[in-house]
């Protein structure tokens, strides 16, 4: 009974994170108009959250391993709630972006703690797959609720409430957390690499900044190339820091874990397409089709509701029948096909119903795919490394999403529906192509509904 309550709390935390994703997207046009963002800078309301989230996830993952998942879980919740409160109170672009960055830091602590608590609390195999399915279903429910809540709150209370709504949810989770979470003992000795975390975060931010500035300043401008080049240098410096550090943020041997490394690549491409397509649809439904915030939120609802079914029902059934590798490959192909159908349904003055076939396939396959990707990343990872493994998997998700959003915005450009469709085709093709990366996963001979024999070298501390 206690494990069921614990899983409910962890799923609730994922719901909070997912709620923020769609709820902010729906509010973007109002935020841009009232706070003073330009068309080119509006995406930074999303990216200012995503980049520190992605950059500090490795620090968050190592903190989980060093200080205990329960402690970091509560700390991440508190920081996330405080930043959400600040985000709704500010009225200047720089202040809102600062609040979003702090919110991203809170998410960088909360997310690996949540994933590590699943990995530690449920044995590998059917029990863990079911736990990930509940976690994924809660995330999908958060996306669905975010679409509607974002429209309702923006329409009737103002865009500020897309941030305020997080506060009571966070408070409720903090109150019950001590009663449900295990009193984990952190690993003794050692530390974690704060300089490494700062370097990788700065490097990622500069790369995304260069990509985001391409449409306005030009792809070969000194500013854009300088930012991208400096970011690449900092990422290379991060590798050197980790190789020499006594307590590296990410031991380089971690990347030899095949299932984790391959899953990271798949997650990055998948999230890049997901964030890009969500942005494209936001622009298509509101400025192009002329829907208001509430109508746009409701328009997203069919896709996100089907995602709940994919994550909660389809994913565990397919993993039990076909294993993680085979399931992931076909789900990526089907998700790409769903994005292609959505893109085909976009047209100037076109009907909303033309999007529904794509929404159905995208939601069903994509929701299941999300669960299977993270189950794959956790496979074969030792308990004392669950934090850093979760941090790596979610880092690839967030940085892939930030870079993908910048590229998709650049491709869409200022050419109306034609640009949106071109960017949509790119997102669909990239998702389907990620199946080629998934081919590199190890074939597992024992079905995942039993305790799996480890056919890879398990990470050790």
C-alpha positions as a LaTeX table, in Angstrom:
\begin{tabular}{lrrr}
\hline
Residue & $x$ (\AA) & $y$ (\AA) & $z$ (\AA) \\
\hline
Unk1 & 0.00 & 0.00 & 0.00 \\
Unk2 & 2.87 & 2.33 & 0.84 \\
Unk3 & 4.53 & 1.64 & $-2.52$ \\
Unk4 & 1.27 & 2.56 & $-4.28$ \\
Unk5 & 1.16 & 5.88 & $-2.42$ \\
Unk6 & 4.80 & 6.52 & $-3.25$ \\
Unk7 & 4.20 & 5.85 & $-6.95$ \\
Unk8 & 1.19 & 8.18 & $-6.85$ \\
Unk9 & 3.39 & 10.95 & $-5.42$ \\
Unk10 & 6.08 & 10.42 & $-8.05$ \\
Unk11 & 3.45 & 10.42 & $-10.79$ \\
Unk12 & 2.01 & 13.64 & $-9.34$ \\
Unk13 & 5.45 & 15.27 & $-9.54$ \\
Unk14 & 5.67 & 14.30 & $-13.21$ \\
Unk15 & 2.20 & 15.73 & $-13.74$ \\
Unk16 & 3.39 & 19.08 & $-12.34$ \\
Unk17 & 6.37 & 19.16 & $-14.72$ \\
Unk18 & 4.24 & 18.14 & $-17.72$ \\
Unk19 & 1.47 & 20.59 & $-16.84$ \\
Unk20 & 3.93 & 23.44 & $-17.21$ \\
Unk21 & 4.91 & 22.33 & $-20.71$ \\
Unk22 & 1.58 & 22.84 & $-22.47$ \\
Unk23 & 0.17 & 25.44 & $-20.13$ \\
Unk24 & 2.96 & 27.88 & $-21.04$ \\
Unk25 & 2.80 & 27.12 & $-24.77$ \\
Unk26 & $-0.86$ & 28.08 & $-24.93$ \\
Unk27 & $-0.14$ & 31.35 & $-23.11$ \\
Unk28 & 2.80 & 32.39 & $-25.32$ \\
Unk29 & 0.92 & 34.84 & $-27.57$ \\
Unk30 & $-0.51$ & 36.70 & $-24.55$ \\
Unk31 & 2.84 & 36.71 & $-22.77$ \\
Unk32 & 4.53 & 38.12 & $-25.86$ \\
Unk33 & 1.96 & 40.89 & $-26.26$ \\
Unk34 & 1.76 & 41.96 & $-22.60$ \\
Unk35 & 5.35 & 41.52 & $-21.45$ \\
Unk36 & 6.98 & 42.86 & $-24.62$ \\
Unk37 & 8.72 & 39.96 & $-26.35$ \\
Unk38 & 9.37 & 40.11 & $-30.10$ \\
Unk39 & 8.42 & 37.27 & $-32.44$ \\
Unk40 & 12.04 & 36.15 & $-32.55$ \\
Unk41 & 12.61 & 36.29 & $-28.80$ \\
Unk42 & 9.31 & 34.75 & $-27.63$ \\
Unk43 & 10.69 & 31.22 & $-27.84$ \\
Unk44 & 13.03 & 32.13 & $-24.98$ \\
Unk45 & 10.10 & 31.94 & $-22.57$ \\
Unk46 & 10.41 & 28.21 & $-23.27$ \\
Unk47 & 14.16 & 27.99 & $-23.83$ \\
Unk48 & 15.08 & 30.00 & $-20.70$ \\
Unk49 & 13.49 & 27.17 & $-18.73$ \\
Unk50 & 14.74 & 24.30 & $-20.87$ \\
Unk51 & 18.43 & 25.23 & $-21.07$ \\
Unk52 & 19.18 & 25.44 & $-17.31$ \\
Unk53 & 16.88 & 22.47 & $-16.78$ \\
Unk54 & 18.96 & 20.45 & $-19.23$ \\
Unk55 & 22.31 & 21.84 & $-18.14$ \\
Unk56 & 21.84 & 21.31 & $-14.40$ \\
Unk57 & 20.23 & 17.88 & $-14.68$ \\
Unk58 & 23.65 & 16.23 & $-14.43$ \\
Unk59 & 24.34 & 18.14 & $-11.23$ \\
Unk60 & 20.87 & 17.17 & $-10.01$ \\
Unk61 & 21.48 & 13.52 & $-10.84$ \\
Unk62 & 24.78 & 13.46 & $-8.99$ \\
Unk63 & 23.18 & 15.27 & $-6.04$ \\
Unk64 & 20.57 & 12.50 & $-5.92$ \\
Unk65 & 23.30 & 9.88 & $-5.65$ \\
Unk66 & 25.23 & 11.86 & $-3.01$ \\
Unk67 & 22.49 & 13.29 & $-0.80$ \\
Unk68 & 19.60 & 10.91 & $-1.31$ \\
Unk69 & 16.72 & 10.98 & $-3.78$ \\
Unk70 & 14.10 & 11.95 & $-1.18$ \\
Unk71 & 15.98 & 15.05 & $-0.02$ \\
Unk72 & 16.59 & 16.30 & $-3.56$ \\
Unk73 & 12.98 & 15.56 & $-4.50$ \\
Unk74 & 11.66 & 17.92 & $-1.81$ \\
Unk75 & 14.33 & 20.56 & $-2.54$ \\
Unk76 & 13.45 & 20.53 & $-6.25$ \\
Unk77 & 9.77 & 20.90 & $-5.50$ \\
Unk78 & 10.39 & 23.89 & $-3.23$ \\
Unk79 & 12.58 & 25.70 & $-5.76$ \\
Unk80 & 10.12 & 24.97 & $-8.56$ \\
Unk81 & 7.22 & 26.39 & $-6.58$ \\
Unk82 & 9.03 & 29.56 & $-5.54$ \\
Unk83 & 10.15 & 30.28 & $-9.10$ \\
Unk84 & 6.62 & 29.70 & $-10.39$ \\
Unk85 & 5.31 & 32.25 & $-7.91$ \\
Unk86 & 7.94 & 34.76 & $-9.04$ \\
Unk87 & 7.14 & 34.12 & $-12.72$ \\
Unk88 & 3.57 & 35.22 & $-12.22$ \\
Unk89 & 4.52 & 38.38 & $-10.33$ \\
Unk90 & 7.04 & 39.90 & $-12.75$ \\
Unk91 & 6.28 & 42.24 & $-15.66$ \\
Unk92 & 9.57 & 42.63 & $-17.56$ \\
Unk93 & 11.06 & 40.21 & $-20.12$ \\
Unk94 & 14.37 & 39.85 & $-18.25$ \\
Unk95 & 12.59 & 39.15 & $-14.97$ \\
Unk96 & 10.32 & 36.53 & $-16.47$ \\
Unk97 & 13.25 & 34.81 & $-18.17$ \\
Unk98 & 15.16 & 34.84 & $-14.86$ \\
Unk99 & 12.23 & 33.24 & $-13.05$ \\
Unk100 & 11.96 & 30.63 & $-15.79$ \\
Unk101 & 15.68 & 29.85 & $-15.44$ \\
Unk102 & 15.31 & 29.27 & $-11.67$ \\
Unk103 & 12.24 & 27.16 & $-12.35$ \\
Unk104 & 14.37 & 25.11 & $-14.73$ \\
Unk105 & 16.94 & 24.59 & $-11.97$ \\
Unk106 & 14.18 & 23.31 & $-9.70$ \\
Unk107 & 13.06 & 20.92 & $-12.41$ \\
Unk108 & 16.67 & 19.77 & $-12.83$ \\
Unk109 & 16.64 & 18.59 & $-9.21$ \\
Unk110 & 13.10 & 17.21 & $-9.18$ \\
Unk111 & 13.16 & 15.15 & $-12.38$ \\
Unk112 & 16.20 & 12.91 & $-11.75$ \\
Unk113 & 15.07 & 12.43 & $-8.17$ \\
Unk114 & 11.67 & 11.24 & $-9.39$ \\
Unk115 & 13.17 & 8.86 & $-11.95$ \\
Unk116 & 15.74 & 7.55 & $-9.47$ \\
Unk117 & 13.02 & 6.84 & $-6.90$ \\
Unk118 & 11.23 & 4.76 & $-9.54$ \\
Unk119 & 14.44 & 2.93 & $-10.45$ \\
Unk120 & 15.29 & 2.28 & $-6.80$ \\
Unk121 & 11.80 & 1.41 & $-5.63$ \\
Unk122 & 10.72 & $-1.06$ & $-8.32$ \\
Unk123 & 12.75 & $-4.08$ & $-9.52$ \\
Unk124 & 13.81 & $-4.25$ & $-13.15$ \\
Unk125 & 11.25 & $-6.03$ & $-15.29$ \\
Unk126 & 7.45 & $-5.97$ & $-15.19$ \\
Unk127 & 7.17 & $-4.00$ & $-11.92$ \\
Unk128 & 9.44 & $-1.20$ & $-13.13$ \\
Unk129 & 7.80 & $-1.13$ & $-16.56$ \\
Unk130 & 4.40 & $-0.70$ & $-14.92$ \\
Unk131 & 5.78 & 2.06 & $-12.69$ \\
Unk132 & 7.19 & 3.90 & $-15.70$ \\
Unk133 & 3.83 & 3.47 & $-17.42$ \\
Unk134 & 2.04 & 5.17 & $-14.50$ \\
Unk135 & 4.69 & 7.91 & $-14.51$ \\
Unk136 & 4.27 & 8.40 & $-18.25$ \\
Unk137 & 0.49 & 8.35 & $-18.00$ \\
Unk138 & 0.63 & 11.09 & $-15.35$ \\
Unk139 & 2.85 & 13.14 & $-17.64$ \\
Unk140 & 0.39 & 12.70 & $-20.47$ \\
Unk141 & $-2.48$ & 13.71 & $-18.20$ \\
Unk142 & $-0.47$ & 16.80 & $-17.28$ \\
Unk143 & $-0.10$ & 17.68 & $-20.94$ \\
Unk144 & $-3.83$ & 17.26 & $-21.47$ \\
Unk145 & $-4.69$ & 19.31 & $-18.40$ \\
Unk146 & $-2.13$ & 21.94 & $-19.41$ \\
Unk147 & $-3.76$ & 22.46 & $-22.78$ \\
Unk148 & $-7.16$ & 23.15 & $-21.26$ \\
Unk149 & $-5.99$ & 24.88 & $-18.08$ \\
Unk150 & $-3.67$ & 27.14 & $-20.05$ \\
Unk151 & $-6.54$ & 28.29 & $-22.22$ \\
Unk152 & $-8.94$ & 28.76 & $-19.31$ \\
Unk153 & $-6.49$ & 30.57 & $-17.06$ \\
Unk154 & $-5.14$ & 32.82 & $-19.80$ \\
Unk155 & $-8.61$ & 33.67 & $-21.08$ \\
Unk156 & $-10.29$ & 34.43 & $-17.75$ \\
Unk157 & $-7.55$ & 35.22 & $-15.20$ \\
Unk158 & $-4.52$ & 36.26 & $-17.25$ \\
Unk159 & $-1.29$ & 34.62 & $-18.34$ \\
Unk160 & 0.20 & 35.04 & $-14.84$ \\
Unk161 & $-1.94$ & 32.16 & $-13.61$ \\
Unk162 & $-0.18$ & 29.63 & $-15.80$ \\
Unk163 & 2.64 & 30.07 & $-13.27$ \\
Unk164 & 0.59 & 30.62 & $-10.10$ \\
Unk165 & $-1.24$ & 27.31 & $-10.59$ \\
Unk166 & 1.95 & 25.38 & $-9.79$ \\
Unk167 & 2.19 & 26.78 & $-6.27$ \\
Unk168 & $-0.65$ & 24.89 & $-4.50$ \\
Unk169 & 0.30 & 21.68 & $-6.35$ \\
Unk170 & 3.88 & 21.93 & $-5.12$ \\
Unk171 & 2.80 & 22.68 & $-1.55$ \\
Unk172 & 0.53 & 19.60 & $-1.51$ \\
Unk173 & 3.38 & 17.36 & $-2.76$ \\
Unk174 & 5.85 & 18.71 & $-0.19$ \\
Unk175 & 3.39 & 18.08 & 2.67 \\
Unk176 & 2.91 & 14.38 & 1.87 \\
Unk177 & 6.46 & 13.60 & 0.67 \\
Unk178 & 8.02 & 12.84 & 4.11 \\
Unk179 & 5.26 & 10.30 & 4.82 \\
Unk180 & 5.64 & 8.39 & 1.56 \\
Unk181 & 9.28 & 8.55 & 0.51 \\
Unk182 & 11.91 & 6.20 & 1.93 \\
Unk183 & 14.51 & 7.66 & 4.26 \\
Unk184 & 17.41 & 7.00 & 1.91 \\
Unk185 & 21.00 & 7.20 & 3.08 \\
Unk186 & 23.24 & 9.18 & 0.72 \\
Unk187 & 26.53 & 7.74 & $-0.46$ \\
Unk188 & 29.42 & 8.50 & 1.86 \\
Unk189 & 32.34 & 10.67 & 0.83 \\
Unk190 & 33.09 & 12.48 & $-2.37$ \\
Unk191 & 31.40 & 15.50 & $-3.81$ \\
Unk192 & 30.09 & 16.69 & $-7.10$ \\
Unk193 & 31.45 & 18.84 & $-9.85$ \\
Unk194 & 29.90 & 22.31 & $-9.71$ \\
Unk195 & 32.37 & 23.79 & $-12.28$ \\
Unk196 & 31.43 & 21.01 & $-14.70$ \\
Unk197 & 27.74 & 21.76 & $-14.28$ \\
Unk198 & 28.28 & 25.47 & $-14.93$ \\
Unk199 & 30.43 & 24.81 & $-18.01$ \\
Unk200 & 28.00 & 22.36 & $-19.63$ \\
Unk201 & 25.06 & 24.69 & $-18.92$ \\
Unk202 & 26.85 & 27.69 & $-20.42$ \\
Unk203 & 27.93 & 25.64 & $-23.43$ \\
Unk204 & 24.40 & 24.42 & $-24.13$ \\
Unk205 & 22.97 & 27.92 & $-23.67$ \\
Unk206 & 25.41 & 29.42 & $-26.17$ \\
Unk207 & 24.70 & 26.77 & $-28.80$ \\
Unk208 & 20.94 & 27.29 & $-28.48$ \\
Unk209 & 21.43 & 31.07 & $-28.47$ \\
Unk210 & 23.32 & 30.87 & $-31.76$ \\
Unk211 & 20.65 & 28.64 & $-33.29$ \\
Unk212 & 17.81 & 30.83 & $-32.02$ \\
Unk213 & 19.41 & 33.99 & $-33.43$ \\
Unk214 & 19.84 & 32.52 & $-36.90$ \\
Unk215 & 16.51 & 33.69 & $-38.35$ \\
Unk216 & 17.10 & 37.31 & $-37.28$ \\
Unk217 & 20.87 & 37.83 & $-37.56$ \\
Unk218 & 21.67 & 35.28 & $-40.27$ \\
Unk219 & 23.16 & 31.81 & $-39.99$ \\
Unk220 & 26.67 & 32.95 & $-40.92$ \\
Unk221 & 26.66 & 36.12 & $-38.83$ \\
Unk222 & 29.60 & 36.65 & $-36.44$ \\
Unk223 & 27.20 & 36.68 & $-33.51$ \\
Unk224 & 25.51 & 33.39 & $-34.39$ \\
Unk225 & 28.68 & 31.52 & $-35.34$ \\
Unk226 & 30.52 & 32.97 & $-32.35$ \\
Unk227 & 27.87 & 31.77 & $-29.91$ \\
Unk228 & 27.72 & 28.29 & $-31.42$ \\
Unk229 & 31.52 & 28.02 & $-31.58$ \\
Unk230 & 31.96 & 29.15 & $-27.98$ \\
Unk231 & 29.31 & 26.67 & $-26.89$ \\
Unk232 & 31.06 & 23.79 & $-28.64$ \\
Unk233 & 34.36 & 24.77 & $-27.00$ \\
Unk234 & 32.74 & 24.80 & $-23.56$ \\
Unk235 & 31.18 & 21.38 & $-24.15$ \\
Unk236 & 34.62 & 20.04 & $-25.11$ \\
Unk237 & 36.04 & 21.68 & $-21.98$ \\
Unk238 & 33.39 & 19.89 & $-19.95$ \\
Unk239 & 34.68 & 16.54 & $-21.23$ \\
Unk240 & 38.22 & 17.48 & $-20.15$ \\
Unk241 & 36.99 & 18.58 & $-16.73$ \\
Unk242 & 35.19 & 15.28 & $-16.23$ \\
Unk243 & 38.24 & 13.28 & $-17.30$ \\
Unk244 & 40.44 & 15.03 & $-14.71$ \\
Unk245 & 37.99 & 15.47 & $-11.85$ \\
Unk246 & 38.31 & 13.35 & $-8.71$ \\
Unk247 & 34.53 & 13.49 & $-8.33$ \\
Unk248 & 33.24 & 13.98 & $-11.88$ \\
Unk249 & 29.71 & 15.08 & $-12.51$ \\
Unk250 & 29.49 & 12.26 & $-15.05$ \\
Unk251 & 32.20 & 9.55 & $-15.00$ \\
Unk252 & 33.17 & 9.10 & $-18.65$ \\
Unk253 & 32.81 & 5.33 & $-18.33$ \\
Unk254 & 29.09 & 5.94 & $-17.99$ \\
Unk255 & 28.86 & 6.51 & $-21.74$ \\
Unk256 & 30.10 & 2.96 & $-22.34$ \\
Unk257 & 26.74 & 1.72 & $-21.04$ \\
Unk258 & 25.14 & 0.93 & $-24.36$ \\
Unk259 & 21.48 & 0.99 & $-23.42$ \\
Unk260 & 21.81 & 4.35 & $-21.68$ \\
Unk261 & 23.88 & 6.00 & $-24.43$ \\
Unk262 & 21.63 & 4.81 & $-27.27$ \\
Unk263 & 18.52 & 5.82 & $-25.34$ \\
Unk264 & 19.95 & 9.30 & $-24.83$ \\
Unk265 & 20.33 & 9.75 & $-28.58$ \\
Unk266 & 16.78 & 8.57 & $-29.22$ \\
Unk267 & 15.37 & 10.80 & $-26.47$ \\
Unk268 & 17.17 & 13.88 & $-27.82$ \\
Unk269 & 15.77 & 13.47 & $-31.35$ \\
Unk270 & 12.28 & 12.60 & $-30.10$ \\
Unk271 & 12.10 & 15.65 & $-27.83$ \\
Unk272 & 13.48 & 17.95 & $-30.51$ \\
Unk273 & 10.63 & 16.96 & $-32.81$ \\
Unk274 & 8.03 & 17.09 & $-30.03$ \\
Unk275 & 8.88 & 20.61 & $-28.90$ \\
Unk276 & 9.23 & 21.85 & $-32.45$ \\
Unk277 & 5.87 & 20.44 & $-33.54$ \\
Unk278 & 4.10 & 21.78 & $-30.44$ \\
Unk279 & 5.42 & 25.25 & $-31.20$ \\
Unk280 & 4.35 & 24.97 & $-34.85$ \\
Unk281 & 0.85 & 23.95 & $-33.84$ \\
Unk282 & 0.60 & 26.83 & $-31.38$ \\
Unk283 & 1.37 & 29.26 & $-34.21$ \\
Unk284 & $-0.92$ & 27.44 & $-36.65$ \\
Unk285 & $-3.92$ & 27.26 & $-34.31$ \\
Unk286 & $-3.76$ & 30.85 & $-33.05$ \\
Unk287 & $-2.25$ & 33.38 & $-35.51$ \\
Unk288 & $-3.10$ & 31.29 & $-38.62$ \\
Unk289 & $-6.47$ & 29.74 & $-37.76$ \\
Unk290 & $-7.45$ & 32.65 & $-35.52$ \\
Unk291 & $-8.31$ & 30.64 & $-32.40$ \\
Unk292 & $-8.10$ & 32.30 & $-29.00$ \\
Unk293 & $-6.09$ & 30.80 & $-26.11$ \\
Unk294 & $-8.98$ & 28.72 & $-24.76$ \\
Unk295 & $-9.90$ & 27.35 & $-28.17$ \\
Unk296 & $-6.26$ & 26.48 & $-28.89$ \\
Unk297 & $-6.00$ & 24.65 & $-25.57$ \\
Unk298 & $-9.09$ & 22.60 & $-26.36$ \\
Unk299 & $-7.74$ & 21.91 & $-29.85$ \\
Unk300 & $-4.72$ & 20.14 & $-28.31$ \\
Unk301 & $-6.95$ & 18.01 & $-26.07$ \\
Unk302 & $-7.66$ & 15.04 & $-28.41$ \\
Unk303 & $-3.95$ & 14.45 & $-28.99$ \\
Unk304 & $-3.03$ & 14.60 & $-25.32$ \\
Unk305 & $-5.91$ & 12.39 & $-24.20$ \\
Unk306 & $-4.84$ & 9.68 & $-26.65$ \\
Unk307 & $-1.31$ & 10.07 & $-25.27$ \\
Unk308 & $-2.59$ & 8.97 & $-21.84$ \\
Unk309 & $-3.82$ & 5.71 & $-23.37$ \\
Unk310 & $-0.53$ & 5.16 & $-25.18$ \\
Unk311 & 1.55 & 5.71 & $-22.06$ \\
Unk312 & $-0.64$ & 3.88 & $-19.56$ \\
Unk313 & $-1.98$ & 0.95 & $-21.58$ \\
Unk314 & $-0.08$ & 0.46 & $-24.82$ \\
Unk315 & 3.51 & 0.85 & $-23.59$ \\
Unk316 & 3.59 & $-1.87$ & $-20.89$ \\
Unk317 & 1.64 & $-4.30$ & $-23.09$ \\
Unk318 & 4.02 & $-3.86$ & $-26.02$ \\
Unk319 & 7.15 & $-4.12$ & $-23.85$ \\
Unk320 & 5.86 & $-7.35$ & $-22.33$ \\
Unk321 & 5.16 & $-8.80$ & $-25.76$ \\
Unk322 & 8.01 & $-7.51$ & $-27.95$ \\
Unk323 & 10.69 & $-6.26$ & $-25.55$ \\
Unk324 & 12.03 & $-2.73$ & $-25.23$ \\
Unk325 & 14.13 & $-2.66$ & $-28.41$ \\
Unk326 & 11.50 & $-3.87$ & $-30.88$ \\
Unk327 & 8.78 & $-1.79$ & $-29.27$ \\
Unk328 & 10.84 & 1.39 & $-29.38$ \\
Unk329 & 11.82 & 1.01 & $-33.05$ \\
Unk330 & 8.25 & 0.65 & $-34.30$ \\
Unk331 & 6.85 & 3.33 & $-32.02$ \\
Unk332 & 9.37 & 5.85 & $-33.39$ \\
Unk333 & 8.33 & 5.06 & $-36.95$ \\
Unk334 & 4.64 & 5.37 & $-36.07$ \\
Unk335 & 5.19 & 8.63 & $-34.20$ \\
Unk336 & 6.95 & 10.07 & $-37.22$ \\
Unk337 & 4.02 & 8.97 & $-39.38$ \\
Unk338 & 1.65 & 10.72 & $-36.98$ \\
Unk339 & 3.62 & 13.97 & $-37.23$ \\
Unk340 & 3.54 & 13.66 & $-41.02$ \\
Unk341 & $-0.25$ & 13.33 & $-40.96$ \\
Unk342 & $-0.53$ & 16.42 & $-38.76$ \\
Unk343 & 1.69 & 18.35 & $-41.17$ \\
Unk344 & $-0.39$ & 17.21 & $-44.14$ \\
Unk345 & $-3.47$ & 18.54 & $-42.36$ \\
Unk346 & $-2.09$ & 22.08 & $-42.11$ \\
Unk347 & $-3.29$ & 24.50 & $-44.78$ \\
Unk348 & $-4.26$ & 28.15 & $-45.05$ \\
Unk349 & $-7.91$ & 28.28 & $-44.03$ \\
Unk350 & $-7.97$ & 24.50 & $-43.62$ \\
Unk351 & $-10.41$ & 22.76 & $-41.25$ \\
Unk352 & $-9.41$ & 21.66 & $-37.76$ \\
Unk353 & $-10.67$ & 18.11 & $-38.33$ \\
Unk354 & $-7.91$ & 17.57 & $-40.91$ \\
Unk355 & $-5.45$ & 17.43 & $-37.98$ \\
Unk356 & $-7.33$ & 14.72 & $-36.06$ \\
Unk357 & $-5.95$ & 11.57 & $-37.81$ \\
Unk358 & $-2.42$ & 12.77 & $-37.15$ \\
Unk359 & $-3.29$ & 13.69 & $-33.55$ \\
Unk360 & $-4.61$ & 10.16 & $-32.96$ \\
Unk361 & $-1.53$ & 8.34 & $-34.30$ \\
Unk362 & 0.95 & 10.83 & $-32.85$ \\
Unk363 & $-0.70$ & 10.70 & $-29.43$ \\
Unk364 & $-1.00$ & 6.92 & $-29.22$ \\
Unk365 & 2.48 & 6.05 & $-30.51$ \\
Unk366 & 4.25 & 9.05 & $-29.02$ \\
Unk367 & 2.77 & 8.54 & $-25.55$ \\
Unk368 & 3.89 & 4.91 & $-25.51$ \\
Unk369 & 7.28 & 5.84 & $-26.99$ \\
Unk370 & 7.97 & 8.31 & $-24.17$ \\
Unk371 & 7.58 & 5.57 & $-21.54$ \\
Unk372 & 9.65 & 3.00 & $-23.45$ \\
Unk373 & 12.55 & 5.43 & $-23.99$ \\
Unk374 & 13.01 & 6.07 & $-20.27$ \\
Unk375 & 12.52 & 2.41 & $-19.37$ \\
Unk376 & 15.30 & 1.67 & $-21.85$ \\
Unk377 & 17.59 & 4.27 & $-20.29$ \\
Unk378 & 17.15 & 2.75 & $-16.81$ \\
Unk379 & 17.75 & $-0.84$ & $-17.92$ \\
Unk380 & 20.85 & $-2.44$ & $-16.41$ \\
Unk381 & 21.87 & 0.59 & $-14.32$ \\
Unk382 & 23.08 & $-0.11$ & $-10.79$ \\
Unk383 & 21.14 & 1.42 & $-7.86$ \\
Unk384 & 23.99 & 3.75 & $-6.86$ \\
Unk385 & 24.04 & 5.20 & $-10.39$ \\
Unk386 & 20.30 & 5.69 & $-10.94$ \\
Unk387 & 20.57 & 9.41 & $-10.19$ \\
Unk388 & 23.26 & 10.24 & $-12.72$ \\
Unk389 & 21.69 & 7.93 & $-15.33$ \\
Unk390 & 18.35 & 9.69 & $-14.89$ \\
Unk391 & 20.13 & 13.03 & $-15.16$ \\
Unk392 & 21.81 & 12.03 & $-18.40$ \\
Unk393 & 18.59 & 10.74 & $-19.96$ \\
Unk394 & 16.66 & 13.86 & $-19.06$ \\
Unk395 & 19.55 & 16.13 & $-20.06$ \\
Unk396 & 19.38 & 14.69 & $-23.57$ \\
Unk397 & 15.62 & 15.31 & $-23.51$ \\
Unk398 & 15.87 & 18.96 & $-22.50$ \\
Unk399 & 18.88 & 20.00 & $-24.57$ \\
Unk400 & 17.54 & 18.12 & $-27.58$ \\
Unk401 & 14.25 & 19.94 & $-27.12$ \\
Unk402 & 15.89 & 23.36 & $-26.87$ \\
Unk403 & 18.04 & 22.81 & $-29.95$ \\
Unk404 & 15.15 & 21.27 & $-31.87$ \\
Unk405 & 12.88 & 24.20 & $-31.05$ \\
Unk406 & 15.48 & 26.67 & $-32.29$ \\
Unk407 & 16.01 & 24.76 & $-35.54$ \\
Unk408 & 12.29 & 24.28 & $-36.18$ \\
Unk409 & 11.60 & 27.99 & $-35.59$ \\
Unk410 & 14.39 & 28.85 & $-38.01$ \\
Unk411 & 13.04 & 26.50 & $-40.70$ \\
Unk412 & 9.49 & 27.80 & $-40.29$ \\
Unk413 & 10.77 & 31.36 & $-40.75$ \\
Unk414 & 8.32 & 34.05 & $-41.76$ \\
Unk415 & 6.73 & 32.27 & $-44.74$ \\
Unk416 & 3.32 & 31.49 & $-43.21$ \\
Unk417 & 1.74 & 28.07 & $-43.56$ \\
Unk418 & 4.32 & 26.95 & $-46.16$ \\
Unk419 & 7.10 & 27.47 & $-43.63$ \\
Unk420 & 5.15 & 25.66 & $-40.90$ \\
Unk421 & 4.60 & 22.69 & $-43.19$ \\
Unk422 & 8.27 & 22.52 & $-44.20$ \\
Unk423 & 9.31 & 22.50 & $-40.55$ \\
Unk424 & 6.66 & 19.88 & $-39.79$ \\
Unk425 & 8.01 & 17.54 & $-42.48$ \\
Unk426 & 11.48 & 17.89 & $-40.98$ \\
Unk427 & 10.20 & 17.04 & $-37.49$ \\
Unk428 & 8.34 & 13.98 & $-38.82$ \\
Unk429 & 11.35 & 12.69 & $-40.76$ \\
Unk430 & 13.70 & 13.19 & $-37.80$ \\
Unk431 & 11.43 & 11.21 & $-35.46$ \\
Unk432 & 11.12 & 8.27 & $-37.86$ \\
Unk433 & 14.89 & 8.36 & $-38.49$ \\
Unk434 & 15.50 & 7.99 & $-34.74$ \\
Unk435 & 14.45 & 4.36 & $-35.20$ \\
Unk436 & 17.87 & 3.84 & $-36.84$ \\
Unk437 & 19.50 & 4.89 & $-33.57$ \\
Unk438 & 17.28 & 2.48 & $-31.63$ \\
Unk439 & 18.59 & $-0.38$ & $-33.78$ \\
Unk440 & 21.81 & $-0.09$ & $-31.76$ \\
Unk441 & 20.08 & $-1.26$ & $-28.58$ \\
Unk442 & 21.10 & $-4.71$ & $-27.35$ \\
Unk443 & 18.65 & $-7.51$ & $-28.08$ \\
Unk444 & 17.47 & $-8.96$ & $-24.79$ \\
Unk445 & 16.65 & $-12.64$ & $-24.88$ \\
Unk446 & 14.55 & $-12.73$ & $-21.69$ \\
Unk447 & 11.14 & $-11.03$ & $-21.96$ \\
Unk448 & 10.87 & $-7.86$ & $-19.87$ \\
Unk449 & 7.92 & $-9.27$ & $-17.92$ \\
Unk450 & 10.40 & $-11.38$ & $-15.96$ \\
Unk451 & 13.50 & $-10.45$ & $-14.03$ \\
Unk452 & 15.93 & $-9.81$ & $-16.86$ \\
Unk453 & 19.41 & $-11.26$ & $-16.91$ \\
Unk454 & 21.87 & $-8.51$ & $-17.43$ \\
Unk455 & 23.40 & $-8.80$ & $-20.89$ \\
Unk456 & 25.41 & $-5.61$ & $-20.49$ \\
Unk457 & 27.99 & $-4.50$ & $-17.97$ \\
Unk458 & 26.14 & $-2.89$ & $-15.08$ \\
Unk459 & 27.42 & 0.49 & $-13.95$ \\
Unk460 & 29.16 & 0.58 & $-10.62$ \\
Unk461 & 29.96 & 3.53 & $-8.43$ \\
\hline
\end{tabular}
